[in-house]
C-alpha positions as a LaTeX table, in Angstrom:
\begin{tabular}{lrrr}
\hline
Residue & $x$ (\AA) & $y$ (\AA) & $z$ (\AA) \\
\hline
Met1 & $-69.53$ & 86.83 & 375.42 \\
Ala2 & $-72.37$ & 84.37 & 375.63 \\
Lys3 & $-72.61$ & 84.33 & 371.86 \\
Lys4 & $-68.83$ & 83.63 & 371.43 \\
Lys5 & $-69.08$ & 80.76 & 373.92 \\
Gln6 & $-72.02$ & 79.33 & 372.05 \\
Lys7 & $-70.12$ & 79.50 & 368.79 \\
Lys8 & $-67.05$ & 77.72 & 370.25 \\
Ser9 & $-69.22$ & 75.01 & 371.69 \\
Lys10 & $-71.00$ & 74.50 & 368.40 \\
Phe11 & $-67.66$ & 74.28 & 366.58 \\
Arg12 & $-66.38$ & 71.68 & 369.07 \\
Gln13 & $-69.51$ & 69.73 & 368.74 \\
Lys14 & $-69.22$ & 69.77 & 364.88 \\
Ile15 & $-65.68$ & 68.45 & 364.85 \\
Thr16 & $-66.39$ & 65.89 & 367.55 \\
Asp17 & $-69.71$ & 64.62 & 366.34 \\
Lys18 & $-69.44$ & 60.98 & 365.46 \\
Phe19 & $-70.28$ & 59.73 & 361.93 \\
Arg20 & $-70.50$ & 56.18 & 360.83 \\
Leu21 & $-68.98$ & 55.17 & 357.49 \\
Val22 & $-70.63$ & 51.99 & 356.19 \\
Val23 & $-69.60$ & 49.80 & 353.23 \\
Leu24 & $-72.53$ & 47.79 & 351.82 \\
Asn25 & $-72.96$ & 45.16 & 349.23 \\
Glu26 & $-74.80$ & 46.92 & 346.38 \\
Asp27 & $-76.88$ & 43.83 & 345.44 \\
Thr28 & $-77.80$ & 42.52 & 348.94 \\
Phe29 & $-77.24$ & 45.61 & 350.96 \\
Glu30 & $-75.27$ & 43.55 & 353.37 \\
Glu31 & $-73.04$ & 45.53 & 355.58 \\
Arg32 & $-69.38$ & 44.59 & 355.11 \\
Leu33 & $-67.41$ & 47.36 & 356.90 \\
Ser34 & $-68.22$ & 50.21 & 359.14 \\
Phe35 & $-66.10$ & 52.94 & 360.75 \\
Lys36 & $-66.94$ & 55.53 & 363.35 \\
Leu37 & $-65.28$ & 58.76 & 362.50 \\
Thr38 & $-65.28$ & 62.39 & 363.51 \\
Ile39 & $-64.19$ & 65.41 & 361.48 \\
Leu40 & $-61.30$ & 65.79 & 363.92 \\
Asn41 & $-60.09$ & 62.24 & 363.34 \\
Ile42 & $-60.22$ & 62.74 & 359.61 \\
Phe43 & $-57.98$ & 65.82 & 359.85 \\
Val44 & $-55.58$ & 64.00 & 362.19 \\
Leu45 & $-55.35$ & 60.97 & 359.84 \\
Ser46 & $-54.88$ & 63.14 & 356.84 \\
Gly47 & $-52.05$ & 65.07 & 358.47 \\
Val48 & $-50.28$ & 61.92 & 359.59 \\
Phe49 & $-50.71$ & 60.39 & 356.09 \\
Ser50 & $-49.33$ & 63.52 & 354.49 \\
Ile51 & $-46.27$ & 63.54 & 356.81 \\
Val52 & $-45.57$ & 59.83 & 356.11 \\
Leu53 & $-45.94$ & 60.42 & 352.31 \\
Ile54 & $-43.56$ & 63.37 & 352.46 \\
Ala55 & $-40.97$ & 61.43 & 354.54 \\
Leu56 & $-41.15$ & 58.46 & 352.15 \\
Thr57 & $-40.72$ & 60.64 & 349.07 \\
Thr58 & $-37.74$ & 62.31 & 350.65 \\
Val59 & $-36.00$ & 59.01 & 351.41 \\
Leu60 & $-36.60$ & 57.80 & 347.84 \\
Ile61 & $-35.23$ & 61.00 & 346.43 \\
Ala62 & $-32.19$ & 61.18 & 348.71 \\
Tyr63 & $-31.07$ & 57.48 & 348.93 \\
Thr64 & $-32.20$ & 55.74 & 345.77 \\
Pro65 & $-31.24$ & 56.14 & 342.04 \\
Ile66 & $-34.81$ & 57.59 & 341.38 \\
Arg67 & $-33.44$ & 61.00 & 342.06 \\
Glu68 & $-31.45$ & 60.83 & 338.87 \\
Tyr69 & $-34.71$ & 61.21 & 336.95 \\
Ile70 & $-35.53$ & 64.49 & 338.73 \\
Pro71 & $-34.27$ & 67.60 & 336.97 \\
Gly72 & $-31.39$ & 69.25 & 338.72 \\
Tyr73 & $-29.91$ & 66.04 & 340.22 \\
Ala74 & $-26.71$ & 64.65 & 338.70 \\
Ser75 & $-26.34$ & 60.92 & 338.09 \\
Thr76 & $-23.93$ & 58.90 & 340.09 \\
Gln77 & $-22.01$ & 57.76 & 337.02 \\
Leu78 & $-21.69$ & 61.41 & 336.00 \\
Lys79 & $-20.12$ & 62.30 & 339.39 \\
Lys80 & $-17.66$ & 59.29 & 339.04 \\
Asp81 & $-16.67$ & 60.35 & 335.61 \\
Ala82 & $-16.18$ & 64.00 & 336.73 \\
Ser83 & $-13.91$ & 62.79 & 339.71 \\
Arg84 & $-11.89$ & 60.53 & 337.28 \\
Leu85 & $-11.47$ & 63.28 & 334.78 \\
Leu86 & $-10.34$ & 65.66 & 337.56 \\
Tyr87 & $-7.59$ & 63.23 & 338.69 \\
Glu88 & $-6.48$ & 62.67 & 335.04 \\
Thr89 & $-6.34$ & 66.40 & 334.35 \\
Asp90 & $-4.15$ & 66.89 & 337.42 \\
Ser91 & $-1.89$ & 64.06 & 336.29 \\
Leu92 & $-1.66$ & 65.67 & 332.78 \\
Lys93 & $-0.73$ & 68.97 & 334.31 \\
Thr94 & 2.12 & 67.30 & 336.14 \\
Arg95 & 3.42 & 65.48 & 333.09 \\
Leu96 & 3.12 & 68.70 & 331.13 \\
Glu97 & 5.34 & 70.48 & 333.60 \\
Leu98 & 7.91 & 67.65 & 333.33 \\
Ile99 & 7.82 & 67.88 & 329.61 \\
Glu100 & 8.31 & 71.66 & 329.69 \\
Asn101 & 11.31 & 71.29 & 331.92 \\
Tyr102 & 12.80 & 68.74 & 329.55 \\
Thr103 & 12.21 & 71.13 & 326.76 \\
Lys104 & 13.96 & 73.93 & 328.46 \\
Ile105 & 16.98 & 71.70 & 328.92 \\
Leu106 & 17.00 & 70.33 & 325.36 \\
Leu107 & 16.53 & 73.60 & 323.51 \\
Pro108 & 20.09 & 74.85 & 324.20 \\
Ile109 & 21.39 & 71.43 & 323.44 \\
Leu110 & 19.68 & 71.21 & 320.06 \\
Ser111 & 20.25 & 74.92 & 319.02 \\
Gly112 & 23.81 & 75.13 & 320.31 \\
Asp113 & 23.21 & 78.24 & 322.40 \\
Asp114 & 25.56 & 79.19 & 325.19 \\
Pro115 & 23.80 & 78.56 & 328.48 \\
Ile116 & 26.81 & 79.57 & 330.48 \\
Ser117 & 26.61 & 83.14 & 329.21 \\
Glu118 & 23.23 & 83.48 & 331.16 \\
Val119 & 25.10 & 82.88 & 334.44 \\
Asp120 & 26.47 & 86.04 & 336.24 \\
Phe121 & 29.82 & 84.72 & 337.49 \\
Asp122 & 30.72 & 88.09 & 339.13 \\
Ser123 & 27.75 & 87.88 & 341.43 \\
Leu124 & 28.64 & 84.24 & 342.24 \\
Lys125 & 32.17 & 85.20 & 343.12 \\
Lys126 & 30.94 & 88.07 & 345.36 \\
Ala127 & 28.48 & 85.74 & 347.09 \\
Ser128 & 31.28 & 83.14 & 347.65 \\
Val129 & 33.56 & 85.62 & 349.35 \\
Ile130 & 33.51 & 84.87 & 353.14 \\
Thr131 & 34.68 & 87.43 & 355.67 \\
Ile132 & 36.40 & 85.82 & 358.62 \\
Asp133 & 36.87 & 87.38 & 362.02 \\
Glu134 & 40.31 & 86.39 & 363.08 \\
Lys135 & 39.59 & 87.19 & 366.63 \\
Lys136 & 37.10 & 84.22 & 366.71 \\
Leu137 & 39.63 & 81.79 & 365.35 \\
Asp138 & 41.26 & 80.96 & 368.70 \\
Ala139 & 40.08 & 77.40 & 369.28 \\
Ser140 & 39.56 & 75.99 & 372.80 \\
Lys141 & 41.03 & 72.65 & 373.93 \\
Arg142 & 37.55 & 71.05 & 373.42 \\
Asp143 & 37.41 & 72.29 & 369.88 \\
Ser144 & 40.95 & 70.99 & 369.07 \\
Leu145 & 40.19 & 67.57 & 370.36 \\
Phe146 & 36.94 & 67.43 & 368.37 \\
Arg147 & 38.72 & 68.53 & 365.21 \\
Glu148 & 41.43 & 65.92 & 365.73 \\
Lys149 & 38.75 & 63.16 & 366.06 \\
Ile150 & 37.05 & 64.21 & 362.84 \\
Glu151 & 40.24 & 64.52 & 360.90 \\
Ser152 & 41.35 & 61.01 & 362.04 \\
Lys153 & 38.09 & 59.58 & 360.55 \\
Asp154 & 38.27 & 61.41 & 357.27 \\
Arg155 & 41.94 & 61.37 & 356.71 \\
Phe156 & 41.87 & 58.47 & 354.20 \\
Pro157 & 38.32 & 58.13 & 352.83 \\
Leu158 & 39.48 & 55.85 & 350.08 \\
Phe159 & 36.19 & 54.06 & 349.52 \\
Asp160 & 34.10 & 57.28 & 349.19 \\
Lys161 & 36.48 & 58.70 & 346.66 \\
Ala162 & 36.70 & 55.50 & 344.57 \\
Glu163 & 32.93 & 55.25 & 344.42 \\
Asn164 & 32.58 & 58.80 & 343.27 \\
Lys165 & 35.19 & 58.32 & 340.57 \\
Ile166 & 33.49 & 55.13 & 339.34 \\
Asp167 & 30.21 & 56.99 & 339.10 \\
Met168 & 31.76 & 59.67 & 336.84 \\
Val169 & 33.39 & 57.18 & 334.25 \\
Phe170 & 31.58 & 56.69 & 330.93 \\
Phe171 & 32.03 & 54.30 & 328.04 \\
Ser172 & 33.64 & 55.69 & 324.95 \\
Pro173 & 31.03 & 56.29 & 322.28 \\
Leu174 & 33.57 & 55.88 & 319.37 \\
Asn175 & 37.20 & 55.27 & 318.96 \\
Gly176 & 38.89 & 57.55 & 316.52 \\
Ser177 & 40.85 & 60.79 & 316.04 \\
Ile178 & 39.59 & 63.88 & 317.76 \\
Thr179 & 39.66 & 66.74 & 315.22 \\
Gln180 & 38.13 & 69.50 & 317.38 \\
Gly181 & 37.95 & 69.69 & 321.12 \\
Phe182 & 35.69 & 71.33 & 323.71 \\
Asn183 & 35.88 & 75.10 & 323.52 \\
Ile184 & 33.51 & 77.41 & 325.42 \\
Thr185 & 34.92 & 80.56 & 323.85 \\
Asp186 & 33.97 & 79.33 & 320.33 \\
Lys187 & 30.74 & 77.82 & 321.65 \\
His188 & 31.82 & 74.46 & 320.60 \\
Phe189 & 30.46 & 72.42 & 323.49 \\
Ala190 & 31.49 & 69.10 & 322.16 \\
Ile191 & 34.31 & 67.11 & 320.64 \\
Asp192 & 34.45 & 65.91 & 316.99 \\
Ile193 & 35.67 & 62.38 & 316.48 \\
Val194 & 36.48 & 61.18 & 312.96 \\
Ala195 & 35.73 & 57.67 & 311.95 \\
Ala196 & 34.74 & 55.55 & 308.89 \\
Thr197 & 31.16 & 55.80 & 307.67 \\
Gly198 & 28.99 & 53.06 & 309.20 \\
Thr199 & 31.12 & 52.61 & 312.40 \\
Pro200 & 28.79 & 51.91 & 315.38 \\
Val201 & 28.23 & 54.73 & 317.76 \\
Lys202 & 27.70 & 53.45 & 321.33 \\
Ala203 & 25.88 & 54.77 & 324.44 \\
Val204 & 28.27 & 56.09 & 327.07 \\
Glu205 & 26.01 & 54.88 & 329.96 \\
Asn206 & 22.75 & 53.25 & 330.74 \\
Gly207 & 19.78 & 55.58 & 330.08 \\
Arg208 & 16.68 & 56.35 & 328.14 \\
Val209 & 16.42 & 57.95 & 324.68 \\
Ile210 & 14.58 & 61.17 & 324.90 \\
Phe211 & 15.26 & 62.40 & 321.34 \\
Ser212 & 15.81 & 60.49 & 318.08 \\
Glu213 & 15.04 & 62.60 & 315.08 \\
Trp214 & 16.36 & 64.44 & 312.05 \\
Thr215 & 17.35 & 68.07 & 312.27 \\
Ala216 & 18.33 & 70.30 & 309.35 \\
Glu217 & 21.65 & 71.55 & 310.70 \\
Thr218 & 22.96 & 68.49 & 312.55 \\
Gly219 & 21.29 & 65.69 & 310.64 \\
Tyr220 & 20.35 & 62.52 & 312.54 \\
Val221 & 20.53 & 63.29 & 316.30 \\
Ile222 & 20.05 & 61.07 & 319.35 \\
Ile223 & 19.97 & 62.16 & 322.88 \\
Ile224 & 20.11 & 59.94 & 326.03 \\
Glu225 & 19.22 & 60.87 & 329.57 \\
His226 & 21.18 & 58.88 & 332.05 \\
Gly227 & 19.23 & 59.61 & 335.19 \\
Thr228 & 22.13 & 61.18 & 337.21 \\
Gly229 & 21.86 & 64.72 & 335.80 \\
Phe230 & 23.93 & 63.79 & 332.73 \\
Ile231 & 22.66 & 63.96 & 329.13 \\
Ser232 & 24.71 & 62.71 & 326.18 \\
Val233 & 24.10 & 64.06 & 322.63 \\
Tyr234 & 25.23 & 62.27 & 319.34 \\
Lys235 & 24.99 & 64.46 & 316.18 \\
His236 & 25.64 & 64.04 & 312.40 \\
Asn237 & 24.92 & 60.33 & 312.56 \\
Gly238 & 24.37 & 58.27 & 309.38 \\
Thr239 & 21.56 & 56.14 & 310.78 \\
Leu240 & 19.66 & 55.91 & 314.06 \\
Leu241 & 19.30 & 52.45 & 315.66 \\
Lys242 & 17.17 & 53.56 & 318.61 \\
Gln243 & 13.89 & 55.29 & 318.98 \\
Gln244 & 12.54 & 57.89 & 321.52 \\
Gly245 & 11.56 & 56.00 & 324.73 \\
Asp246 & 14.06 & 53.09 & 324.26 \\
Phe247 & 16.14 & 52.12 & 327.17 \\
Val248 & 19.79 & 51.48 & 326.29 \\
Lys249 & 22.81 & 49.98 & 328.13 \\
Ser250 & 26.32 & 51.23 & 328.37 \\
Gly251 & 28.28 & 50.22 & 325.23 \\
Glu252 & 25.19 & 49.33 & 323.24 \\
Ala253 & 25.12 & 50.55 & 319.58 \\
Ile254 & 22.59 & 53.35 & 319.12 \\
Ala255 & 23.66 & 54.86 & 315.82 \\
Thr256 & 26.24 & 54.73 & 312.99 \\
Val257 & 28.81 & 57.29 & 311.95 \\
Gly258 & 27.72 & 59.51 & 309.03 \\
Ser259 & 27.89 & 62.97 & 307.55 \\
Thr260 & 24.35 & 64.36 & 307.74 \\
Gly261 & 23.13 & 67.86 & 308.26 \\
Glu262 & 24.10 & 71.28 & 306.91 \\
Leu263 & 26.93 & 71.83 & 309.35 \\
Thr264 & 28.77 & 68.52 & 308.78 \\
Thr265 & 32.37 & 68.52 & 307.60 \\
Gly266 & 32.62 & 64.92 & 306.73 \\
Pro267 & 32.04 & 61.48 & 308.48 \\
His268 & 32.43 & 62.11 & 312.09 \\
Leu269 & 30.58 & 62.12 & 315.45 \\
His270 & 29.83 & 65.39 & 317.17 \\
Phe271 & 29.48 & 64.30 & 320.79 \\
Glu272 & 28.25 & 66.48 & 323.65 \\
Leu273 & 28.02 & 65.82 & 327.38 \\
Trp274 & 25.76 & 67.95 & 329.54 \\
Tyr275 & 25.28 & 67.98 & 333.31 \\
Asn276 & 22.29 & 69.66 & 334.90 \\
Gly277 & 21.61 & 71.77 & 331.79 \\
Tyr278 & 25.23 & 72.91 & 331.31 \\
Pro279 & 27.90 & 71.49 & 328.88 \\
Val280 & 30.91 & 69.84 & 330.32 \\
Asn281 & 34.09 & 68.67 & 328.65 \\
Pro282 & 33.71 & 64.94 & 327.64 \\
Leu283 & 37.55 & 64.48 & 327.98 \\
Asn284 & 37.27 & 64.92 & 331.73 \\
Tyr285 & 34.93 & 61.81 & 331.92 \\
Ile286 & 35.83 & 59.64 & 328.93 \\
Asp287 & 38.97 & 58.13 & 327.63 \\
Phe288 & 38.68 & 58.08 & 323.76 \\
Lys289 & 41.91 & 56.23 & 323.06 \\
\hline
\end{tabular}
């Protein structure tokens, strides 16, 4: 035990013994600086210096651009570019979905397929059948008064009906003789209007041209989207006056009458009107006289 105590006391004495560090002028041996140090102080100062150095290095790496030169750290510009590309990719995906939806609508229009045949009308009729319990039809006095109040308000909704009718009226694309009408059975989803070659074909309503190209079967074709669910199609044109992406106004010339395409039977306009992806009879909306 005595030997252990002596060893501990010697160790304490060694680390606490004071030493003097002197800085002398080599030529004159003049004393310039002197420090009183112990081994313990040296260890403490070294530890503090190491901690401060590590802290400064961490701050420089974490909060300054110096970290970009260290392998494994991405540059700030690279992160900005990655974020920008991520947003652009998301936008492109959204636009691609819109284009795909447009394509699905345009395919039956260009190919002349029958989209109505895909609808199961029998199931729609069954779903539309409503069973009414006659026992529950006995109206109370309160119900009768409420019904009379509503009917008095909606008895003559002249303005609403007039506005709806105005929204459904289109400009005539061409004045001429109709040689073939709209016929779902024969899959002729259009009307054919005969006119002289070169006669202007006009837009039936304001809209944007979504297709203006040549097709082998129907020649020069132009398709206009009107933004209300309606799409108008003009086939067998002689020339096209508008390009894809152009905005047109109602009554503006967009093409001329011709006889182009393999399925043409002479100078005429093959005009189609589609609503929400289904063909409708143009005679129900346009007066061609």
